[in-house]
Coordinates of N, CA, C and O and ligand atoms in Angstrom, one line a residue:
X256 N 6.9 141.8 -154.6 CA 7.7 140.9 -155.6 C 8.3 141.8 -156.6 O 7.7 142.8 -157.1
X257 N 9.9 141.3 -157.2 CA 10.6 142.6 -157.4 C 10.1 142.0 -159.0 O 9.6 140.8 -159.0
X258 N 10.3 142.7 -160.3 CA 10.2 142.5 -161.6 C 10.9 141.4 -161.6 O 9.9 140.6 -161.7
X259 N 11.7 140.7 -161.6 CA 12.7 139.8 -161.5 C 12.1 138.6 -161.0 O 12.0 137.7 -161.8
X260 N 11.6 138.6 -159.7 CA 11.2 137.4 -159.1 C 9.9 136.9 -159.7 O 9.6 135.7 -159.7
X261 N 9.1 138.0 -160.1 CA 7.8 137.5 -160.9 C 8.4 136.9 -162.4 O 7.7 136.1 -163.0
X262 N 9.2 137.2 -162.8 CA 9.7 136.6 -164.1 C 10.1 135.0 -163.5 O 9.4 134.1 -163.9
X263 N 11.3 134.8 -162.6 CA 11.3 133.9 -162.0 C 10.2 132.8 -161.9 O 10.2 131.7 -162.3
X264 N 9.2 133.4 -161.1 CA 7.9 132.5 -161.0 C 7.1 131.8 -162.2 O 6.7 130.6 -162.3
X265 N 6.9 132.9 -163.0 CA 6.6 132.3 -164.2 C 6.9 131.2 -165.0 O 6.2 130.5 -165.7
X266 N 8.7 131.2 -164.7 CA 9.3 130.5 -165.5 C 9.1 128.9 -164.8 O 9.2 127.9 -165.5
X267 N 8.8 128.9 -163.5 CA 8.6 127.4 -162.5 C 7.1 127.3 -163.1 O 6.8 126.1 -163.3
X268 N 6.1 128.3 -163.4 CA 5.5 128.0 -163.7 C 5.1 126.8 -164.9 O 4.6 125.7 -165.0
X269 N 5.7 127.9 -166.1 CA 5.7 126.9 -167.5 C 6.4 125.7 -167.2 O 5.8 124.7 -167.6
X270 N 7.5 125.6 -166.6 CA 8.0 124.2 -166.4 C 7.1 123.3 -165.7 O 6.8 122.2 -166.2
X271 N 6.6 123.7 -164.6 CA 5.6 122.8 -163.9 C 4.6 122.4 -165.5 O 4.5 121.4 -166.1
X272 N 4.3 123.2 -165.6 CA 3.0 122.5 -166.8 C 3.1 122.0 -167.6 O 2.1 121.3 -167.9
X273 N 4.6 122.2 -168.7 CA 5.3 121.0 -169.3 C 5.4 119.8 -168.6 O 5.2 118.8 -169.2
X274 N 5.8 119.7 -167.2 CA 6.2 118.8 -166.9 C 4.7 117.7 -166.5 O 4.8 116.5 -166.3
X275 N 3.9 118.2 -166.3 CA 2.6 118.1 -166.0 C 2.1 117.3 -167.3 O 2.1 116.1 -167.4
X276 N 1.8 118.3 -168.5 CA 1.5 117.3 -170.1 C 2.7 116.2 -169.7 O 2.3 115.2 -169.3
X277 N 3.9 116.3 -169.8 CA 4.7 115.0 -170.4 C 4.3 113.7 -169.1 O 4.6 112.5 -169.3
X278 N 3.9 114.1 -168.1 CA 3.6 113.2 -167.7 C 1.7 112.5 -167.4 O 1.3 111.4 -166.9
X279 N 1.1 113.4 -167.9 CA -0.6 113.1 -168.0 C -0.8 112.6 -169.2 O -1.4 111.5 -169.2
X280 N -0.3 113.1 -170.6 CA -0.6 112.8 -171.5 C -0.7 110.8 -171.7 O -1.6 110.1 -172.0
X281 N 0.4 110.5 -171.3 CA 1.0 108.9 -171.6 C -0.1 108.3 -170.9 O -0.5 107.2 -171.3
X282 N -0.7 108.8 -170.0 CA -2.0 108.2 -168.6 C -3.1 108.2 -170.2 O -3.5 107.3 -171.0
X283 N -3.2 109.5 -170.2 CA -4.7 109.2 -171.1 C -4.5 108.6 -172.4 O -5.5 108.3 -173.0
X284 N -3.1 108.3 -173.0 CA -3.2 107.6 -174.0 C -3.7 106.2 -173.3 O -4.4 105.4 -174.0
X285 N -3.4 106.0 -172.4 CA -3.4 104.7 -172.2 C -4.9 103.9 -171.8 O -5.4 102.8 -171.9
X286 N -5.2 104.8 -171.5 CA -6.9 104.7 -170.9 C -7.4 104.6 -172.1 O -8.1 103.7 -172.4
X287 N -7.2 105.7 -173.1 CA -7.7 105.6 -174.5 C -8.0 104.1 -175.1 O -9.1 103.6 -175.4
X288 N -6.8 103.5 -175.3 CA -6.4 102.1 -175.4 C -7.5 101.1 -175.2 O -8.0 100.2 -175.8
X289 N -7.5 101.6 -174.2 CA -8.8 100.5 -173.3 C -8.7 99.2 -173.6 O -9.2 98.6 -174.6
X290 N -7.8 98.5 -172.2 CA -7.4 97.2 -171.8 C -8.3 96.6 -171.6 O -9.4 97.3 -171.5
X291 N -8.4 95.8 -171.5 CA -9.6 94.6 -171.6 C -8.9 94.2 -169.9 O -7.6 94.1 -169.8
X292 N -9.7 94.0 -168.9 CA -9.1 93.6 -167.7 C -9.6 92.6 -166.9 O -10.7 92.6 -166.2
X293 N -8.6 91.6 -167.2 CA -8.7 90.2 -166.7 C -8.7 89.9 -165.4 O -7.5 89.9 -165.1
X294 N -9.6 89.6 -164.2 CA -9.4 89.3 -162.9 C -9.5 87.9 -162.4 O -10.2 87.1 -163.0
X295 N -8.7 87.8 -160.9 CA -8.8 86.5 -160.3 C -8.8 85.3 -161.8 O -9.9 85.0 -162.2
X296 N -7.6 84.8 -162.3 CA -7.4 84.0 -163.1 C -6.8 82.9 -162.4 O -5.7 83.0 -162.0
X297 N -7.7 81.5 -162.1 CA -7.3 80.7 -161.4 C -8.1 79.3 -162.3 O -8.9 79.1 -163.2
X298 N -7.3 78.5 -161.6 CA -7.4 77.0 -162.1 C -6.8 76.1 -160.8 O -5.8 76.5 -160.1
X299 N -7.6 74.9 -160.5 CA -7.3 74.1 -159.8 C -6.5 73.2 -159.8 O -6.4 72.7 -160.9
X300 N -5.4 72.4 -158.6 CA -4.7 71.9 -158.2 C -5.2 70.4 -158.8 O -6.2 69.9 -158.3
X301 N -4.0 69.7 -160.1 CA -4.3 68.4 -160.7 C -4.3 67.5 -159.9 O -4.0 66.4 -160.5
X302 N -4.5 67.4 -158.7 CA -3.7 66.3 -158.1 C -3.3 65.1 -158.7 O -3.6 63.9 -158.6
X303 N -1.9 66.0 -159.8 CA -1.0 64.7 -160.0 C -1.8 64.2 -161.7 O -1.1 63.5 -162.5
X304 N -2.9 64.5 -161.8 CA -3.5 64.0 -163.0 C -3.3 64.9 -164.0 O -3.0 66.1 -163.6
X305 N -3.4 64.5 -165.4 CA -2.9 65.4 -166.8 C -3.9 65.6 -167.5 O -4.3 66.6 -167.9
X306 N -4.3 64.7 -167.6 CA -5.6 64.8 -168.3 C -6.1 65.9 -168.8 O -5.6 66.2 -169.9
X307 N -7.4 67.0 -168.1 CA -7.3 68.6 -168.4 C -7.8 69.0 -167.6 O -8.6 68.3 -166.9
X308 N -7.6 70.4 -167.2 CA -8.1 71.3 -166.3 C -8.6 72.4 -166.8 O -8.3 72.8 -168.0
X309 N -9.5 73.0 -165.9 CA -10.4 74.3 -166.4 C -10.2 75.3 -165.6 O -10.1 75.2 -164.4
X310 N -9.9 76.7 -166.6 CA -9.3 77.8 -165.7 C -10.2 79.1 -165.7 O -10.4 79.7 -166.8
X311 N -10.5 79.5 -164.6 CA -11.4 80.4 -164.5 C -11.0 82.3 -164.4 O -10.0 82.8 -164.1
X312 N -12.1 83.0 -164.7 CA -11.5 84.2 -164.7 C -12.7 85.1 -164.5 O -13.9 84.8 -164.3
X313 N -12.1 86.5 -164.6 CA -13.7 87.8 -164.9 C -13.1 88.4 -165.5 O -12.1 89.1 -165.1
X314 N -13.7 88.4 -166.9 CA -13.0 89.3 -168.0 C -14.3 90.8 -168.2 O -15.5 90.9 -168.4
X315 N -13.4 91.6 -168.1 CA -14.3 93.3 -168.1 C -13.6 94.1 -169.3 O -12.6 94.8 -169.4
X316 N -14.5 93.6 -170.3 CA -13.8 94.9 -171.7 C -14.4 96.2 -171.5 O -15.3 96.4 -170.7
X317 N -13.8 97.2 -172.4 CA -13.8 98.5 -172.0 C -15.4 98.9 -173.3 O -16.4 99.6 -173.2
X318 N -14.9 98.1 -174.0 CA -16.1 98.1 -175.4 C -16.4 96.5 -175.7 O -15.7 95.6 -175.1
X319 N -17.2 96.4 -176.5 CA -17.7 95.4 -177.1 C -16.9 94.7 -177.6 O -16.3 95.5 -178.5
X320 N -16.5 93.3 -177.7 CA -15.1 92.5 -177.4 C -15.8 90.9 -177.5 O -16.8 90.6 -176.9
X321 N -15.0 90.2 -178.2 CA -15.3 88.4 -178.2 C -13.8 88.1 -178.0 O -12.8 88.6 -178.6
X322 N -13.9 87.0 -177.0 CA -13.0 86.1 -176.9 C -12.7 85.3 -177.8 O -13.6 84.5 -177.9
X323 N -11.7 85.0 -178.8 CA -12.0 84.0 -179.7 C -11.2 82.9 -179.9 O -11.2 82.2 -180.9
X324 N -10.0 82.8 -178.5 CA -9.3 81.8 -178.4 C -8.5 82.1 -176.6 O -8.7 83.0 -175.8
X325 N -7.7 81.1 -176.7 CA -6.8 80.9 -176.0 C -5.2 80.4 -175.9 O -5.4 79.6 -176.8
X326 N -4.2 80.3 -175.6 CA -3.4 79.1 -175.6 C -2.3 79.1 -174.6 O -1.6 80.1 -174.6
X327 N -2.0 78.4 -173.9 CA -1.0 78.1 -173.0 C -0.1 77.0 -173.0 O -0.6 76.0 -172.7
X328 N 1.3 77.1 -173.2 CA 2.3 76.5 -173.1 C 2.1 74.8 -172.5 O 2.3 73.8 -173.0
X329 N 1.6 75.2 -171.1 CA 1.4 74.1 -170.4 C 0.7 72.9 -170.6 O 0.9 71.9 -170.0
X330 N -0.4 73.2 -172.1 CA -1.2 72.3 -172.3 C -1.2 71.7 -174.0 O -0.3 72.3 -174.5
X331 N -1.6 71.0 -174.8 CA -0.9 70.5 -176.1 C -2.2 71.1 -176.8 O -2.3 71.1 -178.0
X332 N -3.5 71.7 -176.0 CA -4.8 71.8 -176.8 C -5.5 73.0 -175.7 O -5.7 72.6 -174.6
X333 N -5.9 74.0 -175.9 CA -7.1 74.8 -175.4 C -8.0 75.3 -175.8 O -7.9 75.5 -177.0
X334 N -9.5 75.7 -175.1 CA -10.4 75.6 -176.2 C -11.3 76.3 -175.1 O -11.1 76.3 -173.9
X335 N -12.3 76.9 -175.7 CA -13.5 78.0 -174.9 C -14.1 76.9 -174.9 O -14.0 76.1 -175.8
X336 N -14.9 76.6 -173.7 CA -16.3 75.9 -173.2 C -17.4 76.4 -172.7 O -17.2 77.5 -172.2
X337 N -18.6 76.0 -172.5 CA -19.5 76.7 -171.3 C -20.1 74.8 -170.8 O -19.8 73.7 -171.3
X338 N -20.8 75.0 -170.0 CA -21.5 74.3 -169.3 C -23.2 74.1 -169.9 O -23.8 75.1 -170.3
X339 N -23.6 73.1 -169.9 CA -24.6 72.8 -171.1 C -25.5 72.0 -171.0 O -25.3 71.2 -171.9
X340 N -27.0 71.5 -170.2 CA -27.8 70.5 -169.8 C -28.2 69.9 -171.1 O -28.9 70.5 -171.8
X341 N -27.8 68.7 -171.5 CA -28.6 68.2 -172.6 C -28.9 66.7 -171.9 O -28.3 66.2 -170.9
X342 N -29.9 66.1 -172.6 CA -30.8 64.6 -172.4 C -30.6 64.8 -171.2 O -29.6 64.1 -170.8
X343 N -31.3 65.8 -170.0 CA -31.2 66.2 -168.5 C -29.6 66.0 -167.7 O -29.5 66.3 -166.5
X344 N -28.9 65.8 -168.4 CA -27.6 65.7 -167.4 C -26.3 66.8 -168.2 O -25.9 66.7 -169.4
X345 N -26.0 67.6 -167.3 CA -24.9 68.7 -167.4 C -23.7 68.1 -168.3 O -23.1 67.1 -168.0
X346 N -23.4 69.0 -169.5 CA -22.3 68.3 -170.1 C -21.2 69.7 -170.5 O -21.4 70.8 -170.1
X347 N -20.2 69.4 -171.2 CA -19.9 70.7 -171.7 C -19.7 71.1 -173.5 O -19.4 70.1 -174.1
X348 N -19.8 71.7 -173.9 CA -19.7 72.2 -175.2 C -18.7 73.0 -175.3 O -18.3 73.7 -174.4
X349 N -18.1 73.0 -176.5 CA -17.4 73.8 -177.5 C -17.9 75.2 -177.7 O -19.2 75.4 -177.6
X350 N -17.2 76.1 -177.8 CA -17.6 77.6 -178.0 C -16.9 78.6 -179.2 O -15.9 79.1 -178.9
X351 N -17.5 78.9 -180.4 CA -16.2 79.6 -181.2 C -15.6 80.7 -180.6 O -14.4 80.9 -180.6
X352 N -16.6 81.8 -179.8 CA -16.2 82.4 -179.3 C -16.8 82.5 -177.4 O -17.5 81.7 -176.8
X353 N -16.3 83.8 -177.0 CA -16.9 84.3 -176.3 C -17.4 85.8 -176.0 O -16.6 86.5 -175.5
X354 N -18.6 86.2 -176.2 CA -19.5 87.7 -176.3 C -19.3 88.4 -175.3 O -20.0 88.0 -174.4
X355 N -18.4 89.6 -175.1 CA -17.9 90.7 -174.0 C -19.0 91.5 -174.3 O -19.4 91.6 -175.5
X356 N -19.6 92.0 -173.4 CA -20.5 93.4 -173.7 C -19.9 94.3 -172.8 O -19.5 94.1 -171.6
X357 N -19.9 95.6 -173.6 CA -19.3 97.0 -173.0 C -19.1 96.8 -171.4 O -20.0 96.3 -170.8
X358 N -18.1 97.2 -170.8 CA -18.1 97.4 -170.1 C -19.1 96.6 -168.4 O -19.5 97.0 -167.4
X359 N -18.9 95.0 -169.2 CA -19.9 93.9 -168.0 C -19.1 93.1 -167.6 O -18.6 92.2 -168.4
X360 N -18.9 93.1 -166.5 CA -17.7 91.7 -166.2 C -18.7 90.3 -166.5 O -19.8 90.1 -166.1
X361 N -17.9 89.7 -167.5 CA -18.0 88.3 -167.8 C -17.4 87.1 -167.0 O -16.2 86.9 -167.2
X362 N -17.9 86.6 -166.4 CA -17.3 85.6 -165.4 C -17.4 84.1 -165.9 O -18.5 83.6 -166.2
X363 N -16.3 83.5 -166.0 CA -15.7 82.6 -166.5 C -15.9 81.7 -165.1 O -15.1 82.1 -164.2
X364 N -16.9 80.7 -164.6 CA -16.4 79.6 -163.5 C -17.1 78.5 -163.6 O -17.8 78.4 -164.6
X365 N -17.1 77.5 -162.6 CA -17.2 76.1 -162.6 C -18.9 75.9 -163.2 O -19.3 75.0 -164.0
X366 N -19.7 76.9 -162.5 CA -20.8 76.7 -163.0 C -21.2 76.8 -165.4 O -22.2 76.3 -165.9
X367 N -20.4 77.4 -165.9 CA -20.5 78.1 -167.2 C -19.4 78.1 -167.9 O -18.7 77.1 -168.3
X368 N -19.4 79.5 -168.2 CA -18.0 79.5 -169.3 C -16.6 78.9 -168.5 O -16.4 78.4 -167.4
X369 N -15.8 79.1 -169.5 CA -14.5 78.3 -168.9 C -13.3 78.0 -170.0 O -13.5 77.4 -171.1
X370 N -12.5 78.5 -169.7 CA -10.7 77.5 -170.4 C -10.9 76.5 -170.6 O -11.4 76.0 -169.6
X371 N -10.7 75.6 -171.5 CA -10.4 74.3 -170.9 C -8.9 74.0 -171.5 O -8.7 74.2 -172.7
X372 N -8.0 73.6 -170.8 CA -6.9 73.0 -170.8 C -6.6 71.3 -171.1 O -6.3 70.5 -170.2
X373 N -6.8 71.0 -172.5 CA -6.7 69.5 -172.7 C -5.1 69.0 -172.7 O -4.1 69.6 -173.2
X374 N -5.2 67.6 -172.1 CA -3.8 67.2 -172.4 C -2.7 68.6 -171.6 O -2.1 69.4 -172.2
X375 N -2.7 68.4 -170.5 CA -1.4 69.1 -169.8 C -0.4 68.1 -169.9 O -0.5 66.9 -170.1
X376 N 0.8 68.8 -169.8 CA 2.1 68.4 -170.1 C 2.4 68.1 -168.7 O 3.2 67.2 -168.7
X377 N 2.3 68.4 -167.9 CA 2.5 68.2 -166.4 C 1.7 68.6 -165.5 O 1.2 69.7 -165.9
X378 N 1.2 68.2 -164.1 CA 0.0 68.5 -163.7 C 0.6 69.9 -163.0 O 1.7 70.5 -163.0
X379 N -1.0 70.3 -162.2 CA -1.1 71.7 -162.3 C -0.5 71.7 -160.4 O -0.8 70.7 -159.8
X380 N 0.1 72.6 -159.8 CA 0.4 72.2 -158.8 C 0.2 73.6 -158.0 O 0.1 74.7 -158.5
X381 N 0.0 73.3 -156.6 CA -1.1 74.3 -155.6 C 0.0 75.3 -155.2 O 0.9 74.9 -154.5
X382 N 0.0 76.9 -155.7 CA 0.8 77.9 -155.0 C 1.7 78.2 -156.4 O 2.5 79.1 -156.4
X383 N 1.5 77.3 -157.6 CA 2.1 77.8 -159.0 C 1.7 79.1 -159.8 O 0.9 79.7 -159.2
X384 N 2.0 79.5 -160.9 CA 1.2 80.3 -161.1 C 1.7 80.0 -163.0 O 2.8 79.5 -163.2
X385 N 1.0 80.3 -163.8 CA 0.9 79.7 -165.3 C 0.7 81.1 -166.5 O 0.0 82.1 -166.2
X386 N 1.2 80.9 -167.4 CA 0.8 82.4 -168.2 C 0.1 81.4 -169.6 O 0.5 80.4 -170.2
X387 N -1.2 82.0 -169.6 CA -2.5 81.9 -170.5 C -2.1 83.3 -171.4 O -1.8 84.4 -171.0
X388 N -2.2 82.8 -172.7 CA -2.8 84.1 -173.7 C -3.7 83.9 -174.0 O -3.9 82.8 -174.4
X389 N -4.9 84.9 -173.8 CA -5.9 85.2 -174.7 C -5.9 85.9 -175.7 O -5.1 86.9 -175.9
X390 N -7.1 85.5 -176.8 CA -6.9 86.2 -178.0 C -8.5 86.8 -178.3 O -9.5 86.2 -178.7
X391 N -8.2 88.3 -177.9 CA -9.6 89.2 -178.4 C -9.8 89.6 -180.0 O -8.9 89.7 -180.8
X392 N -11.2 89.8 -180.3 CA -11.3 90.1 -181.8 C -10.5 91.6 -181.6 O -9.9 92.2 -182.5
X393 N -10.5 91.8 -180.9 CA -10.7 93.9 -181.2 C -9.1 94.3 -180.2 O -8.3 95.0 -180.6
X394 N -9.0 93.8 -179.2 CA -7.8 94.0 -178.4 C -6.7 93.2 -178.4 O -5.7 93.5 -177.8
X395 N -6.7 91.8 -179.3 CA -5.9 91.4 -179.6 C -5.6 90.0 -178.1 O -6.4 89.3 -177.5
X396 N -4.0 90.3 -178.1 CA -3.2 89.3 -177.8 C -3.2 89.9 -176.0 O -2.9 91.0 -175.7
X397 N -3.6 88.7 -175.0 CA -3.2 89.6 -174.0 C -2.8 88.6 -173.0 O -3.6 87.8 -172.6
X398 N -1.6 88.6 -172.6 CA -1.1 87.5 -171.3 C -1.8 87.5 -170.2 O -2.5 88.4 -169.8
X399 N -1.7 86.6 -169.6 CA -2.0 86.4 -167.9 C -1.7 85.6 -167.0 O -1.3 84.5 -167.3
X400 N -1.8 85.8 -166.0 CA -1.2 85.2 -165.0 C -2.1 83.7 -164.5 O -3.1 84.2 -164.0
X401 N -2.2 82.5 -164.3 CA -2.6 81.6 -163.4 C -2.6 81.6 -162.6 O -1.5 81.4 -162.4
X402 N -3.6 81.7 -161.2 CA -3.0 81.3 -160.2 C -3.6 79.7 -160.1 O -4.7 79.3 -160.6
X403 N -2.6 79.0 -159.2 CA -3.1 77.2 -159.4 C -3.7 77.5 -157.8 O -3.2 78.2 -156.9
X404 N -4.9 76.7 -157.7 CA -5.4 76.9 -155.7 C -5.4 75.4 -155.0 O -5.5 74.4 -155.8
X405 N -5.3 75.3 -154.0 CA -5.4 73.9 -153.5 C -6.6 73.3 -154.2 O -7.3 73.9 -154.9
X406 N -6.9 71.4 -153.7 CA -8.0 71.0 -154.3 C -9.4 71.7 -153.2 O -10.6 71.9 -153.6
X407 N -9.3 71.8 -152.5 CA -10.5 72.1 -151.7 C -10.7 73.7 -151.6 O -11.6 74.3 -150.9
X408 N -9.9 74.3 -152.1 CA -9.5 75.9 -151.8 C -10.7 76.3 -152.0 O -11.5 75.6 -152.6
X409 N -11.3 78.1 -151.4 CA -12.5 78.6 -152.0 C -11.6 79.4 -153.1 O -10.4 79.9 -152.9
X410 N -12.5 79.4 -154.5 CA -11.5 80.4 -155.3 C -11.7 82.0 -155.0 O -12.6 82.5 -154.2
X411 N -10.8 82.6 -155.6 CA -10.7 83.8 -155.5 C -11.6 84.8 -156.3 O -11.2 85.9 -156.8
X412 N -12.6 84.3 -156.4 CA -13.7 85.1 -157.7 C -14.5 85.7 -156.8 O -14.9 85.1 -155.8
X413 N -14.8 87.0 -157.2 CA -15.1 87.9 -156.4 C -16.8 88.1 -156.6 O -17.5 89.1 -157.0
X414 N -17.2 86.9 -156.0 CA -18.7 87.0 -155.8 C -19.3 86.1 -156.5 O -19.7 85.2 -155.8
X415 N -19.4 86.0 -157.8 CA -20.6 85.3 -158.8 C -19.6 83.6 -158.7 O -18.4 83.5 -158.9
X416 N -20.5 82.6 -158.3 CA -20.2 81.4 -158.7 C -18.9 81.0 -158.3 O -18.1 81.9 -158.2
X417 N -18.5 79.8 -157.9 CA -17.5 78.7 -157.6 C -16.8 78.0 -158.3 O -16.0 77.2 -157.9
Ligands
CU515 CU1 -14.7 72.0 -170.5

């Protein structure tokens, strides 16, 4: 290799590695950030009824994180619940918040926690899909997707509960 072409190489070199930082750096800011990551966000098919519906999810924060609201367009009222045995028969309660621990997926379904959606504006219909905001203490404001499933559908929650 003549003096020249080793200068050459060098010079692909530094560029490769600038080009390398400007495109790694933006990755690890973002991981930094640490998204709170919402999965299988689903809610059942109203058949036709307005009344309210309950929408399920598995929320995985990156750190220690409370749920402390919700709201969606679709509904005039939303509100955290869990599932609740009182005078022996299953009822539901009110929640101010909801307790994320580092890094544990928290599973939101029919058995426990839950959305609840009071008073929809129009019923919920099978193959739709709805955008929920959630509101974290620590990560703030974060959109998501609905998916609506048939009435008999299995949901899409990946393991724990129905
Ligand atoms: Cu409820």
């Amino acid at each position: 290799m003549s003096r020249n072409e080793a200068v050459k190489w060098r010079g692909v070199f530094v560029v490769r590695l600038w080009a390398a930082l400007v495109f790694v750096l933006p990755l690890m800011a973002c991981a930094q950030r640490g998204e709170v990551e919402v999965a299988d966000a689903w809610a059942r098919d109203s058949v036709g009824r307005t009344a309210s519906a309950a929408v399920f999810m598995t929320i995985t924060s990156p750190r220690a994180d409370r749920l402390l609201g919700a709201s969606a367009a679709i509904a005039k009222e939303t509100d955290l619940m869990t599932m609740e045995a009182s005078d022996g028969a299953m009822g539901m309660a009110y929640l101010a918040a909801i307790d994320l621990p580092a890094d544990a997926p928290v599973s939101l379904n029919a058995s426990g926690l839950h959305v609840w959606l009071a008073d929809l504006k129009r019923p919920l219909r099978t193959g739709e899909t709805f955008p929920l905001v959630l509101t974290f203490e620590k990560a703030g404001e974060q959109r998501v997707e609905v998916s609506v499933i048939a009435p008999a559908a299995k949901p899409p929650m990946s393991g724990v509960g129905t």
